[in-house]
Amino acid sequence: MISINNLTVAYGGFTLLDDINFHISDGEHIGLVGKNGAGKSTIMKLIMGIDHPTSGQIMMPNEITLGYLPQIMSYTKERTVIEETMTVFAEAEKMEKRIEAIGQELAERTDYESKTYNGLIVEMNELNDRLAMIRTDSPQVTAERTLMGLGFKKEELNRPRSTFSQGWNMRIELAKILLRRPDVLLLDEPTNHLDIESIQWLEEYLSTFNGSLLLISHDRRFLDRVTNRTVEIMLGHIHDYKVPYSQYLVLRKERIAQQKAAYENQQRMIEKSEEFIERFRYKATKSNQVQSRIKQLAKLDRIEIDEEDKSALNVKFPPAPRSGQVVYQTKDLIGGYPQKVVFKDANITIERGEKVAFVGRNGEGKSTMMKLLMREIDPLEGSAQLGYNVAVGYYAQNQEDILDKQETVFGTLDRVAVGDIRTKLRDILAAFLFKGEDIDKKVAVLSGGERSRLAMAKLILHPYNLLALDEPTNHMDIRSKDILKQALQQYDGTLVVVSHDRDFLDGLVDKIYEFRDGQVKEHLGGVQEFLERRKLEQLSDLEVSSTPAKVEKKSDKRLEQRPVSDPQKPEEASVRVKSFEEQKEERRRRKLMDNLEHRISVLEAELKKQETILAALDPSMDFDTIMRKYLEIKRELDIKMEEWMSLS
C-alpha cells in the first residue's frame, strides 16, 4: 500500500534517516518506536508530504486516503465542538452530489459499450462503497458517539472550541480523523491528552480498525493491544519485527545476542585462518591450502554488529532541604471556578517524604488540585495550605504554552538559573540529551519529548523539597520514562504526581488520591494494592463509570427472578459457551501450536549444535558451508517463532 524506498533525510552534516526501506501493507497495524528525536514523526511528515527526503521516495496509490494526527497542531476555534466535528461529512455530501450527477449522466447516455460509460459505472460503485463505509449511521449520531467515546459529555458538545484546552481540541481533531475512516491512520502520540477511559475507547476502536495504522506511542500496553508489528528506528536505521512491542523487546535482545555470538565465532575463525596463512605462507607443501584460505577470507561476508544507541537520560534530583512534617494539607476544601464546582469536602494530608498520585478521569479535579497547591487559584471554600519551609518545583502539563518558543534551549535555563549552578548548565543539558548544537536550537523546533526533557531540566536548577508533576511522561520515550521513574524513586523529597500511566506509577507512589464524582478519596499503598483493593485488574477499569443493571419486566417469572450479576465481582460473571465452530478452530490452533513447538525445539537443538561447531572451528573445515547452514536454521527458527507468537 505504502512503500518507503531508499529514504534518506540529512540536515547539514547530520543524517537523521539513512537509506531506510519498509512497506506498510493493507490492514497492518505498525508501532513506530525509538528514542525522542530518532525520526519517528519525520517519517509521518514525509508520508503526508509535509517534509521532503534528501533522497529516496515514498510510493502509494493515488486513490489512497490518509488520516494524520500530529503531536502539535493548529486549528480554528470559531465553531462549537459538534459543528466542527460535522465538517468531516462535507466530503460525503460532495460524494452524494457526484453520485447523483453520474446517475443523471448515465441515464442520458446511450454509448453503453464505451470506455467512458464503463468508467462512470466504476466511479459510481467506488463512491457508493466509500459512502457506505462512512455512513453506517446518522452523521449526527455517529459524531456524537465518537466524541463521547473520547471523553466529551453530551452537554459539552454545543460549547465553543475556544473554551476547551489544547488537549480537548486535539480530541476533536482525532474524532474528525476517525469519522473520515481513511485507508491509513497516522497517529503521533494520540494518548498524550487522553484520560484512561478515552484511551480504552480508542484502544478498542483501533484494535478493530480494518485499515492500516502507523502509530507512535510511548505507552507499552497501548502498543501491545493495538499493533501487530514493530518498526524500530535506531541511529538512522530501521529494524523490522513482525510482532507487538513486548515480543519485539524479547526478539531484539535475542537478535543482538545471536549477532554478537556469530560475530565472535567468525572472528575466531578469521584469526585461526590468518594464523595458518602466516605460518605456512612460504611452505611449498602447504601452498594450495594457504591460497584456499586466502580466497576464503577474501570472499567471506563479514558479520557486523548493529550499533546500539546507548545514550540515555542521567537524571538525579538535588537533595531536598528539610521541610515541616506536613507538606500540604486541605480541610473541607471546595475546589473549582466561579462558574463550576469541580470537587468538594476534600481533606488531604501529604507528609514529608511521601510519594502521592492523583488519579481519575479528566475533568474530575486533578489539575485543579495542582493549581490550588501552586496557589494559581484560590479555594472556593475551606482551606489549602503548604507546610513549613516547603519549596515547590512544578512541572505543568501544557509545556508547549509555558516555554518561550523563541528562546533557545540554553537560554531557557540561563534565564532562570542563579548562583553557581549557571556554570553547570551545559552539563545539566547534556544529562537531558541536549549536546553540541542542540543547545542552540529554538524551543519552537523541538519535538514534544524534547520539550518535556527541557522542562524537567529546569527542575534540576533548584533544590526543591516538593515536586508537583502534572503528566510528566507525556511525549517521553519509554527509556526516558523508566529513567525518570528511577530518579524519582531515589528522590528524598515529597512527590505529588498526576498520571494515567500505570507502569510509571507502579512501584513509585505509596499513597493515592482518587478524584471521582466530585469527591476525593484517599487510598493507602501503591497502585497494585489500590487495584487489588478495588478488585480491578487494570487502572483503566477505574475510569469506567458503573451503572447498576436493570431487570426488564417479563411475563416469564423465571426471567424476573434471575439475579443480576455485580460488575465489580468477576467471579459471578456468566461464562459464554463456545460454539462448535469455535471449539473446532481452537483444536486446530492448538494442534498447529503443538507442531510448531516440536519443530522449534528441533531447530533450537540444531542451532545449538551449529554454534558448538562454529565455536571450535578447525581451519580445515569449510566455513562458508557451516555458516550457510547456521543461517538457514536461524532463519527457519525465526519464521517458526513468529508463527507461534501469532497463534498464541
XYZ file of C-alpha atoms in Angstrom:
648
model
C 0.000 0.000 0.000
C 2.717 2.486 1.041
C 6.285 1.720 0.035
C 9.263 3.608 1.512
C 12.281 3.100 -0.731
C 15.928 4.028 -0.015
C 14.826 7.017 2.055
C 17.494 9.370 3.392
C 16.957 12.561 5.400
C 20.013 14.696 6.170
C 20.380 18.127 7.755
C 23.763 19.692 7.046
C 26.316 17.131 8.186
C 23.821 15.111 10.267
C 21.956 12.147 8.768
C 18.658 11.504 10.568
C 17.448 8.609 8.389
C 19.957 6.616 6.360
C 18.704 4.676 3.305
C 15.710 3.074 5.050
C 13.218 0.717 3.392
C 9.940 -0.721 4.625
C 6.420 -1.370 3.385
C 3.040 -0.694 5.005
C 0.621 -3.363 3.801
C -3.153 -3.243 3.790
C -4.570 -3.869 7.276
C -1.225 -3.833 9.099
C -1.029 -2.106 12.493
C 2.550 -0.889 12.971
C 4.103 0.590 16.101
C 6.889 3.043 15.199
C 9.315 3.114 18.137
C 12.631 4.729 19.004
C 14.077 7.489 21.142
C 12.819 11.060 21.025
C 14.461 12.727 18.027
C 15.110 9.402 16.236
C 12.941 10.442 13.280
C 9.555 8.843 14.003
C 7.490 11.995 13.471
C 9.632 12.858 10.445
C 8.600 9.607 8.734
C 4.927 10.523 9.212
C 5.515 14.022 7.817
C 7.306 12.515 4.807
C 4.372 10.190 4.115
C 1.988 13.156 4.367
C 4.173 15.238 2.023
C 4.748 17.899 4.699
C 8.508 17.256 4.616
C 10.631 16.005 1.728
C 13.503 13.488 1.782
C 17.083 14.246 0.800
C 16.937 11.160 -1.436
C 14.697 8.144 -1.995
C 10.954 8.097 -2.474
C 7.604 7.161 -0.956
C 5.173 5.399 -3.285
C 1.440 4.939 -2.720
C -1.709 4.635 -4.862
C -3.329 7.924 -5.872
C -6.721 6.899 -4.507
C -5.457 6.096 -1.010
C -6.837 8.263 1.824
C -4.707 9.238 4.832
C -5.699 10.426 8.305
C -2.917 12.226 10.185
C -2.835 13.366 13.818
C 0.391 15.290 14.604
C 1.780 15.879 18.108
C 1.191 19.634 17.955
C -1.451 21.099 15.666
C -3.067 24.372 14.737
C -6.831 24.698 14.449
C -9.638 27.223 14.289
C -11.803 27.836 17.369
C -14.824 29.635 15.930
C -17.238 26.683 15.834
C -18.760 24.573 18.586
C -17.485 21.050 19.223
C -20.258 19.330 17.268
C -20.233 21.895 14.435
C -16.501 21.409 13.903
C -16.845 17.622 14.007
C -19.705 17.627 11.495
C -17.481 19.352 8.913
C -15.996 15.931 8.070
C -19.289 14.949 6.451
C -18.958 17.737 3.885
C -16.919 15.277 1.815
C -19.783 12.766 1.993
C -22.179 15.428 0.734
C -19.871 16.089 -2.227
C -19.796 12.355 -2.932
C -23.603 12.189 -2.851
C -23.843 15.066 -5.335
C -21.285 13.376 -7.602
C -23.229 10.078 -7.468
C -26.387 11.960 -8.379
C -24.611 13.691 -11.296
C -23.202 10.381 -12.583
C -26.632 8.758 -12.348
C -28.163 11.560 -14.382
C -25.387 11.352 -16.995
C -25.749 7.566 -17.310
C -29.492 7.938 -17.831
C -28.911 10.313 -20.740
C -26.075 8.430 -22.497
C -26.537 5.554 -24.931
C -22.874 4.566 -25.604
C -23.143 1.563 -23.309
C -20.024 -0.181 -24.657
C -17.676 2.804 -24.482
C -14.777 3.115 -22.031
C -16.092 6.402 -20.638
C -19.504 4.853 -19.880
C -17.834 1.932 -18.120
C -15.548 4.359 -16.253
C -18.569 6.245 -14.907
C -20.062 2.997 -13.594
C -16.783 2.081 -11.881
C -16.532 5.550 -10.308
C -20.121 5.377 -9.115
C -19.562 1.966 -7.496
C -16.410 3.176 -5.756
C -18.198 6.271 -4.442
C -21.124 4.170 -3.199
C -18.732 1.778 -1.432
C -16.855 4.630 0.239
C -20.097 6.348 1.211
C -21.394 3.109 2.723
C -18.238 2.891 4.849
C -18.548 6.484 6.030
C -22.265 6.492 6.671
C -23.151 3.379 8.628
C -25.434 5.511 10.803
C -26.826 9.029 11.027
C -23.899 11.509 10.756
C -25.052 13.387 13.881
C -25.393 10.184 15.914
C -22.029 8.860 14.712
C -20.279 12.158 15.515
C -21.806 12.339 18.999
C -20.928 8.700 19.739
C -17.299 9.255 18.709
C -16.940 12.479 20.702
C -18.456 10.913 23.821
C -16.158 7.904 23.409
C -13.242 10.342 23.501
C -14.449 11.807 26.794
C -16.835 14.653 25.919
C -20.101 14.899 27.793
C -23.369 15.370 25.929
C -23.876 18.863 27.338
C -20.370 19.942 26.209
C -20.932 19.310 22.500
C -22.502 22.731 21.901
C -19.741 24.651 23.683
C -17.315 26.718 21.529
C -13.919 25.121 20.892
C -12.279 28.233 22.318
C -13.477 27.242 25.813
C -11.508 23.969 25.740
C -7.805 23.290 26.368
C -5.410 22.147 23.659
C -5.771 18.558 24.841
C -9.546 18.619 24.367
C -9.188 20.329 20.987
C -6.796 17.555 19.995
C -9.606 15.085 20.760
C -11.894 16.947 18.347
C -9.267 16.621 15.614
C -8.861 12.931 16.436
C -12.642 12.445 16.239
C -12.686 14.102 12.794
C -9.928 11.804 11.567
C -11.665 8.670 12.855
C -15.005 9.724 11.339
C -13.410 10.096 7.888
C -12.462 6.394 8.053
C -9.293 6.759 5.976
C -7.428 3.812 4.443
C -4.368 4.598 6.566
C -4.220 6.212 10.027
C -1.023 8.032 11.026
C -1.260 8.817 14.752
C 1.591 10.624 16.526
C 1.219 10.013 20.284
C -2.610 10.139 20.327
C -2.900 9.139 24.019
C -0.939 12.082 25.446
C -4.011 14.201 26.203
C -6.474 11.363 26.858
C -7.670 10.095 30.218
C -7.734 6.359 30.815
C -11.368 5.855 29.829
C -10.743 7.582 26.493
C -7.535 5.594 25.971
C -9.548 2.411 26.492
C -12.177 3.541 23.967
C -9.506 4.443 21.395
C -7.717 1.159 22.072
C -10.884 -0.805 21.338
C -11.568 1.258 18.226
C -8.067 0.828 16.768
C -7.850 -2.878 17.598
C -10.869 -3.463 15.311
C -9.874 -0.850 12.695
C -9.748 -2.607 9.307
C -7.406 -0.152 7.624
C -3.661 0.267 8.051
C -2.245 2.009 11.114
C 1.121 3.658 11.745
C 1.275 4.565 15.435
C 3.807 6.452 17.537
C 3.230 5.882 21.245
C 5.260 5.570 24.436
C 2.552 3.519 26.162
C 3.642 -0.151 26.299
C 0.164 -1.520 26.966
C -1.430 0.554 24.215
C 1.171 -0.623 21.674
C 0.722 -4.263 22.687
C -3.050 -4.155 22.360
C -3.281 -2.152 19.135
C -0.294 -3.145 16.951
C 0.897 -6.407 15.403
C 4.233 -5.209 14.008
C 7.033 -3.045 15.425
C 9.438 -0.910 13.378
C 12.338 0.431 15.432
C 14.386 3.469 14.381
C 17.882 3.482 15.841
C 20.751 5.731 14.737
C 19.196 6.378 11.346
C 18.483 2.725 10.530
C 15.352 0.621 10.972
C 14.830 -2.864 12.371
C 11.554 -4.533 11.448
C 9.833 -7.044 13.748
C 6.528 -8.726 12.843
C 5.344 -8.773 16.467
C 3.833 -6.346 19.043
C 6.031 -4.270 21.343
C 6.631 -6.663 24.267
C 7.571 -9.526 21.945
C 9.769 -7.137 19.951
C 11.794 -6.428 23.103
C 12.456 -10.153 23.532
C 13.326 -10.727 19.867
C 15.537 -7.641 19.767
C 17.539 -8.866 22.737
C 17.888 -12.314 21.156
C 18.894 -10.852 17.775
C 21.674 -8.750 19.276
C 22.921 -11.686 21.410
C 22.948 -14.037 18.399
C 24.609 -11.398 16.262
C 27.359 -10.965 18.838
C 27.841 -14.751 19.158
C 28.071 -15.194 15.378
C 30.480 -12.245 15.158
C 32.743 -13.671 17.862
C 32.729 -17.126 16.200
C 33.623 -15.620 12.846
C 36.421 -13.555 14.392
C 37.896 -16.709 15.936
C 37.740 -18.466 12.568
C 39.386 -15.484 10.821
C 42.108 -15.377 13.454
C 42.852 -19.098 13.006
C 42.868 -18.793 9.209
C 45.218 -15.796 9.308
C 47.469 -17.658 11.732
C 47.544 -20.681 9.366
C 48.364 -18.424 6.399
C 51.229 -16.697 8.224
C 52.604 -19.987 9.500
C 52.639 -21.848 6.186
C 52.849 -18.992 3.674
C 56.325 -19.981 2.474
C 55.978 -23.765 2.781
C 55.665 -25.356 -0.682
C 53.711 -28.408 0.528
C 51.016 -26.156 2.045
C 50.804 -23.564 -0.743
C 47.469 -24.852 -2.120
C 45.866 -24.804 1.333
C 47.263 -21.322 2.026
C 45.846 -19.974 -1.248
C 42.494 -21.619 -0.482
C 42.368 -19.881 2.917
C 43.283 -16.528 1.367
C 40.456 -16.897 -1.173
C 38.020 -17.927 1.584
C 38.842 -14.816 3.607
C 38.519 -12.600 0.531
C 35.049 -13.986 -0.244
C 33.909 -14.000 3.383
C 30.792 -11.993 4.128
C 31.901 -10.242 7.316
C 29.356 -10.143 10.130
C 28.804 -6.709 11.635
C 27.148 -5.941 14.938
C 24.373 -3.344 14.718
C 25.387 -0.219 16.546
C 23.173 0.459 19.551
C 22.032 3.864 20.757
C 23.025 3.734 24.426
C 22.609 7.432 25.131
C 20.133 7.944 27.944
C 18.978 10.499 30.461
C 21.133 10.902 33.533
C 18.626 12.404 35.944
C 19.429 12.997 39.589
C 17.423 15.470 41.610
C 19.337 17.623 44.123
C 18.989 16.678 47.820
C 15.765 18.117 49.225
C 16.013 20.725 52.011
C 14.153 19.642 55.138
C 10.541 20.811 55.384
C 7.950 20.520 58.097
C 6.293 17.156 58.745
C 3.062 18.194 56.969
C 3.905 19.346 53.446
C 0.392 20.041 52.109
C -2.995 19.909 53.805
C -6.555 20.717 52.824
C -9.613 20.858 55.092
C -13.202 20.709 53.796
C -11.856 22.113 50.529
C -14.212 23.061 47.716
C -12.228 23.469 44.518
C -13.177 24.776 41.134
C -14.026 28.021 39.417
C -16.740 30.650 39.893
C -18.832 29.095 37.147
C -18.276 25.466 38.211
C -17.511 23.460 41.377
C -15.198 20.552 40.455
C -14.941 18.775 43.837
C -15.981 19.424 47.432
C -15.197 18.372 51.012
C -11.648 17.340 50.084
C -9.476 16.505 53.091
C -5.908 15.760 52.034
C -2.781 15.406 54.167
C 0.594 14.868 52.464
C 3.549 14.378 54.796
C 7.281 14.795 54.285
C 8.844 12.103 52.078
C 5.546 10.670 50.808
C 5.075 9.908 47.116
C 1.459 10.513 46.155
C -0.542 10.038 42.937
C -3.704 11.843 41.859
C -5.779 9.564 39.611
C -9.184 9.858 37.948
C -10.916 10.962 34.779
C -10.053 14.200 33.029
C -12.191 16.992 34.393
C -12.593 15.437 37.867
C -10.203 17.940 39.503
C -6.646 16.565 39.487
C -5.114 19.560 37.684
C -7.411 21.883 39.679
C -5.898 20.494 42.881
C -2.438 21.088 41.414
C -3.350 24.728 40.730
C -4.598 25.086 44.299
C -1.328 23.602 45.556
C 0.609 26.094 43.403
C -1.692 28.943 44.543
C -2.614 29.730 40.954
C -6.263 29.724 42.073
C -7.926 30.167 45.471
C -10.285 27.745 47.250
C -13.993 28.418 46.786
C -14.422 27.309 50.400
C -12.295 25.554 53.024
C -8.511 25.759 53.241
C -5.442 24.573 51.319
C -2.067 25.198 52.969
C 1.558 24.377 52.218
C 3.633 23.364 55.247
C 6.664 24.991 56.860
C 9.690 25.657 54.600
C 8.124 23.966 51.559
C 9.695 24.858 48.183
C 7.649 23.557 45.245
C 9.060 22.532 41.878
C 6.182 22.444 39.386
C 6.008 20.595 36.081
C 2.886 21.736 34.208
C 1.096 19.561 31.666
C 0.940 22.286 28.990
C 4.681 22.802 28.500
C 4.154 23.996 24.922
C 2.277 27.026 26.317
C 4.681 27.756 29.179
C 8.057 27.531 27.409
C 9.075 30.564 25.321
C 9.165 29.229 21.754
C 11.543 31.967 20.593
C 14.100 31.195 23.296
C 16.957 28.729 22.776
C 17.418 25.553 24.804
C 20.383 27.058 26.662
C 18.641 30.418 27.093
C 15.609 28.725 28.676
C 17.755 27.560 31.582
C 20.067 30.569 31.614
C 17.124 32.927 32.209
C 16.072 31.210 35.443
C 19.397 29.903 36.807
C 21.075 31.819 39.621
C 24.348 31.391 41.501
C 26.976 28.720 40.907
C 24.514 26.457 39.061
C 24.952 28.690 35.985
C 28.425 27.219 35.461
C 26.868 23.732 35.184
C 24.083 24.470 32.685
C 25.832 22.669 29.817
C 26.359 19.590 32.000
C 22.688 19.624 33.048
C 21.547 19.930 29.429
C 23.895 17.090 28.416
C 22.331 14.910 31.126
C 18.987 15.524 29.383
C 20.493 14.665 25.960
C 20.957 18.239 24.715
C 24.515 18.213 23.383
C 26.603 20.204 20.932
C 24.464 22.272 18.563
C 21.266 21.077 20.276
C 21.618 23.717 22.997
C 21.302 26.489 20.382
C 18.022 25.160 18.957
C 14.919 27.289 19.363
C 12.212 25.767 21.560
C 9.807 26.127 18.627
C 11.618 23.404 16.629
C 11.852 20.884 19.486
C 9.758 17.728 19.476
C 7.224 17.114 22.232
C 9.629 14.777 24.018
C 12.481 17.277 23.811
C 10.273 19.990 25.329
C 9.350 17.622 28.147
C 13.028 16.947 28.833
C 13.835 20.672 28.791
C 11.044 21.426 31.283
C 12.288 18.618 33.512
C 15.848 20.038 33.309
C 14.527 23.303 34.775
C 13.527 21.403 37.923
C 17.156 20.397 38.493
C 18.227 24.047 38.852
C 16.824 24.445 42.363
C 16.795 22.104 45.396
C 13.020 21.683 45.825
C 11.566 19.569 48.623
C 8.166 19.104 46.937
C 7.883 18.111 43.284
C 4.414 18.584 41.762
C 4.363 16.855 38.372
C 1.297 17.064 36.108
C 1.526 14.330 33.419
C 5.358 14.380 33.306
C 5.664 11.407 30.943
C 3.627 12.867 28.074
C 5.815 12.780 24.928
C 8.662 10.972 26.741
C 10.031 7.825 25.107
C 9.848 4.585 27.065
C 13.506 4.541 28.139
C 13.318 8.157 29.352
C 10.190 7.342 31.364
C 11.971 4.449 33.066
C 14.993 6.608 33.952
C 12.790 9.441 35.260
C 10.909 6.925 37.389
C 14.185 5.623 38.865
C 15.315 9.194 39.644
C 12.006 9.950 41.383
C 12.242 6.732 43.391
C 15.644 7.896 44.689
C 14.455 11.479 45.307
C 14.434 12.154 49.074
C 11.767 14.880 48.996
C 7.985 14.725 48.657
C 6.334 13.894 45.324
C 2.832 14.613 44.030
C 2.196 13.293 40.515
C -0.794 13.305 38.167
C -0.546 10.453 35.668
C -2.618 7.951 33.713
C 0.408 5.700 33.154
C 0.095 2.622 35.360
C 3.586 1.328 34.528
C 5.056 4.672 35.598
C 3.105 4.818 38.885
C 3.616 1.162 39.834
C 6.406 0.971 42.407
C 6.753 4.767 42.576
C 3.880 6.022 44.763
C 2.804 4.894 48.238
C -0.497 6.767 48.502
C -3.275 7.534 46.016
C -5.999 10.163 45.980
C -8.839 9.162 43.682
C -10.853 12.017 42.118
C -14.300 10.750 41.246
C -17.830 12.150 41.066
C -16.893 15.403 42.799
C -15.229 13.658 45.740
C -11.602 12.977 46.706
C -10.919 9.644 48.388
C -7.646 8.545 49.995
C -6.159 5.064 49.350
C -3.050 3.995 51.288
C -0.490 1.848 49.467
C 0.739 1.663 45.895
C -1.105 1.261 42.608
C -1.162 -2.548 42.781
C -2.627 -2.576 46.291
C -5.183 0.038 45.236
C -6.271 -2.068 42.260
C -6.463 -5.246 44.304
C -8.493 -3.465 46.957
C -10.909 -2.302 44.317
C -10.822 -5.749 42.676
C -9.746 -4.186 39.410
C -7.341 -5.852 37.036
C -6.131 -2.667 35.433
C -6.253 1.042 36.056
C -8.484 1.563 33.025
C -11.345 -0.137 34.888
C -11.155 2.718 37.402
C -12.287 5.056 34.634
C -15.368 3.125 33.529
C -18.462 4.587 35.117
C -20.503 1.727 36.517
C -24.296 1.937 36.324
C -26.478 -0.642 38.109
C -28.026 -3.170 35.778
C -31.793 -3.016 35.324
C -34.023 -6.073 35.085
C -36.736 -5.660 32.480
C -40.203 -6.849 33.417
C -41.091 -10.053 31.615
C -44.160 -12.256 31.683
C -41.894 -15.221 32.418
C -41.397 -15.324 36.205
C -38.099 -17.193 35.820
C -36.657 -14.214 33.964
C -37.844 -11.811 36.678
C -36.177 -13.888 39.394
C -32.805 -14.203 37.601
C -30.099 -12.500 39.752
C -28.270 -9.534 38.278
C -24.506 -10.077 38.269
C -22.418 -7.462 40.006
C -19.885 -5.963 37.549
C -17.483 -5.482 40.478
C -17.430 -9.270 41.137
C -15.724 -11.025 38.230
C -16.321 -14.470 39.786
C -20.079 -14.006 39.268
C -19.802 -13.097 35.598
C -21.515 -15.534 33.249
C -19.285 -17.650 31.004
C -20.203 -17.796 27.332
C -20.241 -21.339 25.941
C -18.133 -21.612 22.818
C -19.861 -22.728 19.624
C -18.881 -25.934 17.815
C -17.031 -23.930 15.147
C -15.105 -22.010 17.815
C -14.167 -25.259 19.569
C -13.082 -26.747 16.251
C -10.958 -23.673 15.486
C -9.452 -23.843 18.989
C -8.455 -27.501 18.465
C -6.951 -26.673 15.063
C -4.980 -23.778 16.547
C -3.759 -25.938 19.449
C -2.603 -28.668 17.042
C -0.722 -26.118 14.934
C 0.947 -24.717 18.048
C 1.964 -28.236 19.206
C 3.517 -28.940 15.800
C 5.316 -25.594 15.821
C 6.601 -26.136 19.362
C 8.021 -29.537 18.348
C 9.705 -28.068 15.256
C 11.071 -25.110 17.269
C 12.649 -27.462 19.822
C 14.292 -29.454 16.991
C 15.601 -26.273 15.339
C 16.918 -24.903 18.640
C 18.852 -28.149 19.199
C 20.271 -27.989 15.654
C 21.194 -24.313 16.116
C 22.993 -25.091 19.366
C 24.901 -27.885 17.605
C 25.980 -25.499 14.826
C 27.078 -22.883 17.378
C 29.232 -25.545 19.080
C 30.840 -26.393 15.735
C 31.468 -22.694 14.986
C 32.979 -22.127 18.426
C 35.538 -24.905 17.856
C 36.044 -24.403 14.129
C 39.035 -26.171 12.641
C 40.887 -24.413 9.784
C 40.400 -27.498 7.618
C 36.600 -27.168 7.803
C 34.583 -25.362 5.115
C 33.469 -22.230 6.995
C 31.111 -20.987 4.235
C 29.099 -24.234 4.225
C 28.871 -24.350 8.009
C 27.888 -20.684 8.273
C 25.298 -21.060 5.486
C 23.685 -23.965 7.328
C 23.712 -21.979 10.585
C 21.957 -19.026 8.957
C 19.362 -21.279 7.235
C 18.479 -22.909 10.570
C 18.344 -19.494 12.247
C 16.079 -18.109 9.514
C 13.634 -21.024 9.771
C 13.640 -20.749 13.576
C 12.746 -17.043 13.367
C 9.871 -17.813 10.987
C 8.511 -20.596 13.202
C 8.795 -18.382 16.280
C 6.809 -15.622 14.549
C 4.132 -18.158 13.507
C 3.921 -19.467 17.075
C 3.648 -15.939 18.514
C 0.879 -15.001 16.074
C -1.104 -18.089 17.127
C -0.528 -17.512 20.845
